[in-house]
Amino acid sequence: MTLTLTTAPPTTRPDPLGAAADLLALLGETDTEPRPNEQLEALALAVSADLPVLLWGEPGIGKTAALTQLADSLDLPLTTVIASVHEPSDFAGLPVVGDDPAVQGVPMAPPDWAVRLVRAGRGLLFLDELSTAPPAVQAALLRVVLERRIGALRLPPGVRIVAAANPRSSAADGWELSPPLANRFVHLGWSHEHEVVVRGLGGTWPRAELPALDPDRLPEAVAFARRAVCGLLTGRPALVHRLPKNEVARGGAWPSPRSWEMALRLVAFATAADVSRDVLSLLVRGAVGDGPGLELLAAVDRMDLPDPEELLADPASVVLPERGDLRQTVLDGVVEAVRSRPDRGRWDAAWAILALALETGAPDVVVVPASTLAALRREDWEVPATVERLAAVVSLGRRADAAAAAGRGR
């Protein structure tokens, strides 16, 4: 009798984390869609212009997520470095003594993440938690941000630099940014949009895309940007360099030759890409500060205005700006052109332009130019029929001004 011993097959225990991993994978599956987003557009344009960008926002607002999504959209490897947990030598490089330092010198060895970026030749370097980095680390970052040097290595042109910071009031053991480091960045405030967050949590986030530059407009864009910046600084020399007096403002955007060069580049890129004025406003104010940035925007607006002489030469084809302030500037320019070279034909053409402004926009912008133009009339010039339509507006405007003056005198 033969006995056969059988052994039960080993029982396989289910992986307790298998289902959890599957669920996490499903939660991580998201999609993107083209959606207007001024913050993302400004960030993408600054990255395209190869300017270091610093995103300011409260913790948990989505700065890191935006950078991750931007890197995915641009197919760039993302390298995240938490500045506050590194030593200055991690950015300046560690000295490595060779066989004969008196002859060969002592090279500065870069960290492994810098070596990986150089090997890849392209990527997005994300310097996170910048406002919690102590002053010594901020000083070491100066060459990284401006000269793109880390130890003995130079980052290749295909690498872009973006940083993020929390305001000092909400940063863990935060520091104000040093003025030299702050002046090397384009500063962008980062906030959340309710609809974007809700739709993103539903699985669809806005897509970050580099701006499409028009190759035919590149020389024109450069010339336009140079005229705008140089024209402003010629008339406002005090804006060339103005270091803020308080410590907080020094850690943000302020005007200097370096930041004006960044603003010029941004205007050129924005012109070639035909981005909206709101996006350009975010960028130039993030480079040179709110006040100088708004002055630059006003200078850009004035450059887009038509030449008064061209308008007087063909008033029938005039197209006036929609914005009231720009329309006022155009009308004032037309009247000033007639004042500088008075002529019956030019005077009549100016009245035709004012009549068009009355028909296509708010009447209040016509009051002052019409009053000034009426005062330029010569005795032998007949009053054109269009003046009758404007007379009531001018009279009403004068009465309104008189009433306002009387009210202030009480």
Coordinates of C-alpha atoms in Angstrom, one line a residue:
M1 CA 0.0 0.0 0.0
T2 CA 1.4 3.3 -1.1
L3 CA 0.7 6.4 0.7
T4 CA 0.7 9.6 -1.4
L5 CA 1.1 12.9 0.5
T6 CA -0.4 15.9 -1.0
T7 CA 0.3 19.4 0.0
A8 CA -2.2 22.2 -0.2
P9 CA -1.3 24.9 -2.6
P10 CA 0.0 28.0 -0.8
T11 CA -2.7 30.6 -0.3
T12 CA -2.0 33.9 -2.0
R13 CA -2.8 36.8 0.2
P14 CA -4.4 39.7 -1.6
D15 CA -2.3 42.8 -1.8
P16 CA -3.9 45.1 0.8
L17 CA -2.7 48.2 -1.1
G18 CA -3.5 47.0 -4.6
A19 CA -7.0 48.4 -4.7
A20 CA -5.8 51.6 -3.1
A21 CA -3.2 52.0 -5.8
D22 CA -5.8 51.5 -8.5
L23 CA -8.1 54.1 -6.9
L24 CA -5.2 56.6 -6.6
A25 CA -4.4 56.0 -10.3
L26 CA -8.0 56.8 -11.3
L27 CA -8.0 59.9 -9.2
G28 CA -4.8 61.0 -10.9
E29 CA -6.3 60.8 -14.3
T30 CA -7.1 64.3 -15.4
D31 CA -7.5 66.1 -18.7
T32 CA -6.8 69.6 -19.9
E33 CA -8.8 72.0 -22.1
P34 CA -8.0 75.4 -23.7
R35 CA -9.5 78.0 -21.4
P36 CA -8.8 81.7 -21.1
N37 CA -6.6 82.2 -18.0
E38 CA -4.6 85.4 -17.7
Q39 CA -2.3 84.1 -15.0
L40 CA -1.3 81.0 -17.1
E41 CA -1.0 83.1 -20.2
A42 CA 1.3 85.6 -18.4
L43 CA 3.4 82.7 -16.9
A44 CA 3.7 81.0 -20.3
L45 CA 4.8 84.2 -22.1
A46 CA 7.4 85.0 -19.5
V47 CA 8.7 81.4 -19.7
S48 CA 8.8 81.7 -23.5
A49 CA 10.8 84.9 -23.2
D50 CA 13.3 83.1 -21.0
L51 CA 12.8 85.4 -18.0
P52 CA 12.9 84.0 -14.4
V53 CA 9.4 84.2 -12.9
L54 CA 8.4 84.3 -9.2
L55 CA 4.9 83.3 -8.3
W56 CA 3.5 84.9 -5.1
G57 CA 0.5 83.3 -3.5
E58 CA -0.9 81.9 -0.2
P59 CA -0.1 78.2 0.7
G60 CA -2.3 75.7 -1.1
I61 CA -3.3 78.1 -3.8
G62 CA -2.1 75.8 -6.6
K63 CA 1.3 77.3 -7.5
T64 CA 3.1 73.9 -7.6
A65 CA 0.2 72.3 -9.5
A66 CA 0.3 75.0 -12.1
L67 CA 4.0 74.5 -12.6
T68 CA 3.6 70.7 -12.9
Q69 CA 0.8 71.2 -15.5
L70 CA 2.9 73.7 -17.4
A71 CA 5.9 71.3 -17.5
D72 CA 3.6 68.5 -18.8
S73 CA 2.0 70.8 -21.4
L74 CA 5.4 71.9 -22.7
D75 CA 6.9 68.4 -22.5
L76 CA 9.7 69.7 -20.2
P77 CA 11.1 67.6 -17.4
L78 CA 10.4 69.3 -14.1
T79 CA 13.1 69.6 -11.5
T80 CA 11.9 70.9 -8.1
V81 CA 14.4 72.3 -5.6
I82 CA 13.1 73.4 -2.2
A83 CA 15.4 76.4 -1.6
S84 CA 14.9 76.7 2.1
V85 CA 16.3 73.1 2.9
H86 CA 19.5 73.7 1.0
E87 CA 22.8 75.1 2.0
P88 CA 24.5 78.0 0.0
S89 CA 27.1 75.5 -1.2
D90 CA 24.3 73.5 -2.9
F91 CA 23.9 76.4 -5.4
A92 CA 27.4 77.9 -5.4
G93 CA 29.0 74.4 -5.6
L94 CA 31.2 72.4 -3.3
P95 CA 35.0 72.8 -3.6
V96 CA 36.7 69.6 -4.9
V97 CA 40.5 69.5 -4.3
G98 CA 42.4 67.9 -7.2
D99 CA 45.9 66.6 -7.5
D100 CA 47.6 70.0 -7.8
P101 CA 45.3 72.8 -6.7
A102 CA 48.0 75.4 -7.1
V103 CA 48.1 74.6 -10.8
Q104 CA 44.7 73.3 -11.6
G105 CA 42.7 75.4 -9.1
V106 CA 39.8 74.1 -7.0
P107 CA 36.7 73.4 -9.1
M108 CA 33.2 73.8 -7.6
A109 CA 31.2 70.6 -7.9
P110 CA 27.5 71.1 -8.8
P111 CA 24.7 69.1 -7.2
D112 CA 23.2 66.1 -8.9
W113 CA 20.0 67.9 -10.0
A114 CA 22.0 70.5 -11.9
V115 CA 24.0 67.8 -13.7
R116 CA 20.8 66.1 -14.7
L117 CA 19.4 69.3 -16.2
V118 CA 22.6 69.9 -18.2
R119 CA 22.5 66.3 -19.5
A120 CA 18.9 66.7 -20.6
G121 CA 19.7 70.0 -22.2
R122 CA 16.2 71.3 -21.4
G123 CA 13.8 71.4 -18.5
L124 CA 11.9 73.6 -16.0
L125 CA 13.8 74.4 -12.8
F126 CA 11.3 75.1 -10.1
L127 CA 12.8 76.9 -7.0
D128 CA 10.0 76.5 -4.4
E129 CA 9.6 78.1 -1.0
L130 CA 11.9 81.0 -1.9
S131 CA 10.6 83.3 0.8
T132 CA 11.7 80.8 3.5
A133 CA 15.3 80.7 2.2
P134 CA 17.7 82.5 4.6
P135 CA 19.8 85.4 3.3
A136 CA 22.9 83.3 2.7
V137 CA 21.0 80.9 0.4
Q138 CA 19.3 83.9 -1.4
A139 CA 22.8 85.3 -2.0
A140 CA 23.9 82.0 -3.5
L141 CA 20.9 82.0 -5.8
L142 CA 21.9 85.2 -7.4
R143 CA 24.2 83.6 -10.0
V144 CA 21.7 80.7 -10.6
V145 CA 18.9 83.1 -11.5
L146 CA 20.8 85.7 -13.5
E147 CA 23.8 83.9 -14.9
R148 CA 22.3 80.4 -14.8
R149 CA 25.5 79.1 -13.2
I150 CA 25.6 76.4 -10.5
G151 CA 29.1 75.6 -9.4
A152 CA 31.2 75.0 -12.5
L153 CA 28.1 74.3 -14.7
R154 CA 26.1 76.6 -16.8
L155 CA 22.5 75.7 -17.4
P156 CA 21.7 75.2 -21.2
P157 CA 19.4 77.7 -23.0
G158 CA 16.6 75.1 -23.0
V159 CA 16.2 75.3 -19.2
R160 CA 13.7 77.8 -17.9
I161 CA 13.6 79.0 -14.2
V162 CA 10.4 79.6 -12.2
A163 CA 10.2 80.1 -8.5
A164 CA 7.4 80.3 -5.9
A165 CA 7.0 82.1 -2.6
N166 CA 4.5 82.7 0.1
P167 CA 4.0 86.2 1.6
R168 CA 6.1 86.6 4.8
S169 CA 2.9 86.7 6.9
S170 CA 2.0 83.2 5.8
A171 CA 5.4 81.7 5.2
A172 CA 7.0 79.2 7.7
D173 CA 9.8 81.2 9.3
G174 CA 9.7 83.5 6.3
W175 CA 12.2 86.2 5.2
E176 CA 11.8 89.2 2.9
L177 CA 13.5 88.7 -0.4
S178 CA 16.8 90.6 -0.8
P179 CA 16.6 93.5 -3.3
P180 CA 19.3 92.0 -5.6
L181 CA 17.4 88.7 -5.9
A182 CA 13.9 90.2 -6.2
N183 CA 15.1 92.5 -9.0
R184 CA 16.0 89.4 -11.1
F185 CA 12.4 88.1 -11.3
V186 CA 9.2 88.9 -13.0
H187 CA 6.8 88.8 -10.1
L188 CA 3.3 87.4 -10.7
G189 CA 0.6 87.3 -8.1
W190 CA -1.1 83.9 -8.1
S191 CA -4.7 83.4 -6.9
H192 CA -7.4 80.8 -7.5
E193 CA -10.4 81.2 -9.7
H194 CA -13.5 79.4 -8.3
E195 CA -14.7 78.0 -11.7
V196 CA -11.2 76.8 -12.6
V197 CA -10.8 75.0 -9.2
V198 CA -14.2 73.4 -9.4
R199 CA -13.8 72.2 -13.0
G200 CA -10.2 71.0 -12.2
L201 CA -11.4 69.0 -9.3
G202 CA -13.9 67.5 -11.7
G203 CA -11.0 66.3 -13.8
T204 CA -10.4 69.1 -16.4
W205 CA -7.8 71.8 -15.8
P206 CA -6.9 74.7 -18.1
R207 CA -4.1 74.0 -20.5
A208 CA -0.9 76.1 -20.4
E209 CA 0.4 76.8 -23.9
L210 CA 3.3 78.8 -25.1
P211 CA 2.2 81.9 -27.0
A212 CA 2.2 81.6 -30.8
L213 CA 4.7 84.2 -32.1
D214 CA 4.1 85.7 -35.6
P215 CA 7.4 85.3 -37.4
D216 CA 6.5 88.2 -39.7
R217 CA 6.1 90.6 -36.8
L218 CA 9.4 89.9 -34.9
P219 CA 11.4 92.9 -36.2
E220 CA 8.3 95.2 -35.8
A221 CA 7.8 93.9 -32.3
V222 CA 11.4 94.6 -31.2
A223 CA 11.2 98.1 -32.7
F224 CA 7.8 98.8 -31.1
A225 CA 9.1 97.6 -27.6
R226 CA 12.2 99.8 -27.9
R227 CA 10.3 102.9 -28.9
A228 CA 7.8 102.4 -26.0
V229 CA 10.4 101.8 -23.2
C230 CA 13.0 104.4 -24.5
G231 CA 10.3 107.0 -25.2
L232 CA 9.0 106.7 -21.6
L233 CA 12.4 106.7 -19.9
T234 CA 13.5 109.7 -22.1
G235 CA 10.6 111.8 -20.6
R236 CA 10.7 110.2 -17.2
P237 CA 14.4 109.7 -16.3
A238 CA 13.6 109.3 -12.6
L239 CA 12.0 105.9 -13.5
V240 CA 15.2 104.4 -14.8
H241 CA 16.3 103.3 -11.3
R242 CA 14.1 103.7 -8.2
L243 CA 14.9 101.5 -5.2
P244 CA 11.9 101.4 -2.8
K245 CA 12.4 102.8 0.6
N246 CA 10.7 100.1 2.7
E247 CA 11.9 96.6 3.0
V248 CA 8.7 94.9 1.9
A249 CA 8.6 96.8 -1.4
R250 CA 12.3 96.0 -2.1
G251 CA 11.4 92.4 -2.1
G252 CA 9.0 92.8 -5.0
A253 CA 9.1 94.4 -8.5
W254 CA 10.8 97.8 -8.8
P255 CA 12.4 99.7 -11.7
S256 CA 16.1 99.3 -12.6
P257 CA 18.0 99.1 -15.8
R258 CA 17.8 95.3 -15.4
S259 CA 14.1 95.2 -14.9
W260 CA 13.4 97.7 -17.7
E261 CA 15.3 95.3 -20.0
M262 CA 13.0 92.5 -18.9
A263 CA 10.0 94.8 -19.5
L264 CA 11.2 95.6 -23.0
R265 CA 11.5 91.9 -23.8
L266 CA 8.0 91.3 -22.4
V267 CA 6.5 94.0 -24.6
A268 CA 8.3 92.6 -27.6
F269 CA 7.0 89.1 -27.0
A270 CA 3.5 90.3 -26.2
T271 CA 3.4 92.3 -29.4
A272 CA 4.6 89.4 -31.5
A273 CA 2.1 87.1 -29.8
D274 CA -0.7 89.6 -29.9
V275 CA -1.7 88.9 -26.3
S276 CA -4.3 90.9 -24.4
R277 CA -3.6 94.2 -22.6
D278 CA -4.5 92.6 -19.3
V279 CA -1.8 89.9 -19.7
L280 CA 0.7 92.5 -20.7
S281 CA -0.3 94.6 -17.7
L282 CA 0.4 91.6 -15.3
L283 CA 3.8 91.2 -16.9
V284 CA 5.2 94.7 -17.1
R285 CA 3.9 95.5 -13.6
G286 CA 5.5 92.3 -12.4
A287 CA 8.8 93.5 -13.9
V288 CA 9.1 97.2 -12.9
G289 CA 6.3 97.6 -10.3
D290 CA 2.8 98.9 -10.5
G291 CA 3.4 102.7 -11.0
P292 CA 6.1 102.5 -13.7
G293 CA 4.3 99.5 -15.3
L294 CA 1.1 101.5 -15.7
E295 CA 3.1 104.4 -17.1
L296 CA 4.6 102.0 -19.7
L297 CA 1.2 100.7 -20.6
A298 CA -0.1 104.2 -21.1
A299 CA 3.0 104.9 -23.4
V300 CA 2.2 101.7 -25.3
D301 CA -1.5 102.8 -25.7
R302 CA -0.4 106.2 -27.1
M303 CA 1.9 104.5 -29.6
D304 CA -1.1 102.6 -31.1
L305 CA -3.0 105.8 -31.6
P306 CA -3.5 107.2 -35.2
D307 CA -1.4 110.2 -36.4
P308 CA -3.6 113.4 -36.1
E309 CA -2.3 114.5 -39.5
E310 CA -3.5 111.3 -41.2
L311 CA -6.9 111.8 -39.6
L312 CA -7.2 115.4 -40.8
A313 CA -6.1 114.4 -44.3
D314 CA -9.0 111.8 -44.6
P315 CA -11.7 112.4 -41.9
A316 CA -14.2 110.2 -43.8
S317 CA -12.2 107.0 -43.1
V318 CA -11.4 107.8 -39.4
V319 CA -11.9 104.9 -36.9
L320 CA -11.7 106.2 -33.3
P321 CA -10.6 104.1 -30.3
E322 CA -13.3 102.5 -28.2
R323 CA -11.8 103.4 -24.8
G324 CA -12.8 106.9 -23.6
D325 CA -9.3 107.9 -22.4
L326 CA -7.7 107.0 -25.7
R327 CA -10.5 108.7 -27.7
Q328 CA -10.0 111.8 -25.7
T329 CA -6.2 111.7 -26.4
V330 CA -6.9 111.4 -30.2
L331 CA -9.4 114.3 -30.3
D332 CA -7.0 116.5 -28.2
G333 CA -4.2 115.6 -30.7
V334 CA -6.4 116.5 -33.7
V335 CA -7.3 119.9 -32.2
E336 CA -3.6 120.6 -31.2
A337 CA -2.6 119.8 -34.8
V338 CA -5.0 122.4 -36.1
R339 CA -3.8 124.9 -33.5
S340 CA -0.2 124.4 -34.6
R341 CA -1.0 124.9 -38.3
P342 CA -4.4 126.6 -38.7
D343 CA -6.1 126.2 -42.0
R344 CA -9.8 126.4 -43.1
G345 CA -9.7 122.9 -44.6
R346 CA -8.0 121.4 -41.5
W347 CA -10.5 123.2 -39.2
D348 CA -13.5 121.8 -41.1
A349 CA -11.9 118.3 -41.1
A350 CA -11.5 118.5 -37.3
W351 CA -15.2 119.3 -36.9
A352 CA -16.1 116.3 -39.0
I353 CA -13.9 114.1 -36.7
L354 CA -15.6 115.6 -33.5
A355 CA -19.0 114.9 -35.1
L356 CA -18.0 111.3 -35.6
A357 CA -16.9 111.0 -32.0
L358 CA -20.3 112.4 -30.9
E359 CA -22.1 109.8 -33.0
T360 CA -20.1 106.8 -31.9
G361 CA -19.3 107.4 -28.3
A362 CA -19.9 109.2 -25.1
P363 CA -20.5 112.9 -25.7
D364 CA -18.5 114.2 -22.7
V365 CA -15.1 113.5 -24.4
V366 CA -16.1 116.0 -27.2
V367 CA -16.8 119.0 -24.9
V368 CA -13.3 120.3 -24.3
P369 CA -11.9 119.6 -27.8
A370 CA -15.0 121.3 -29.4
S371 CA -14.6 124.4 -27.2
T372 CA -11.0 124.7 -28.0
L373 CA -11.6 124.2 -31.7
A374 CA -14.3 126.8 -31.8
A375 CA -11.9 129.3 -30.3
L376 CA -9.5 128.8 -33.2
R377 CA -12.0 130.1 -35.8
R378 CA -11.0 133.0 -38.0
E379 CA -13.5 135.7 -39.0
D380 CA -13.7 134.7 -42.6
W381 CA -14.3 131.0 -41.8
E382 CA -17.9 129.9 -42.1
V383 CA -19.3 127.7 -39.4
P384 CA -19.8 124.2 -40.7
A385 CA -23.2 122.5 -40.3
T386 CA -21.7 119.9 -38.0
V387 CA -21.2 122.6 -35.3
E388 CA -24.9 122.9 -34.7
R389 CA -25.0 119.2 -33.6
L390 CA -22.1 119.8 -31.3
A391 CA -23.3 123.2 -29.9
A392 CA -25.8 121.6 -27.6
V393 CA -23.3 119.2 -26.2
V394 CA -20.8 121.9 -25.5
S395 CA -23.4 124.2 -23.9
L396 CA -24.6 121.3 -21.7
G397 CA -21.0 120.4 -20.8
R398 CA -20.3 124.0 -19.7
R399 CA -23.4 124.2 -17.6
A400 CA -22.4 120.9 -15.9
D401 CA -18.9 122.2 -15.2
A402 CA -20.4 125.5 -13.8
A403 CA -22.8 123.5 -11.6
A404 CA -19.9 121.3 -10.3
A405 CA -17.8 124.4 -9.6
A406 CA -20.7 126.0 -7.7
G407 CA -21.2 122.9 -5.6
R408 CA -17.5 122.8 -4.6
G409 CA -17.7 126.4 -3.6
R410 CA -20.4 125.8 -1.0

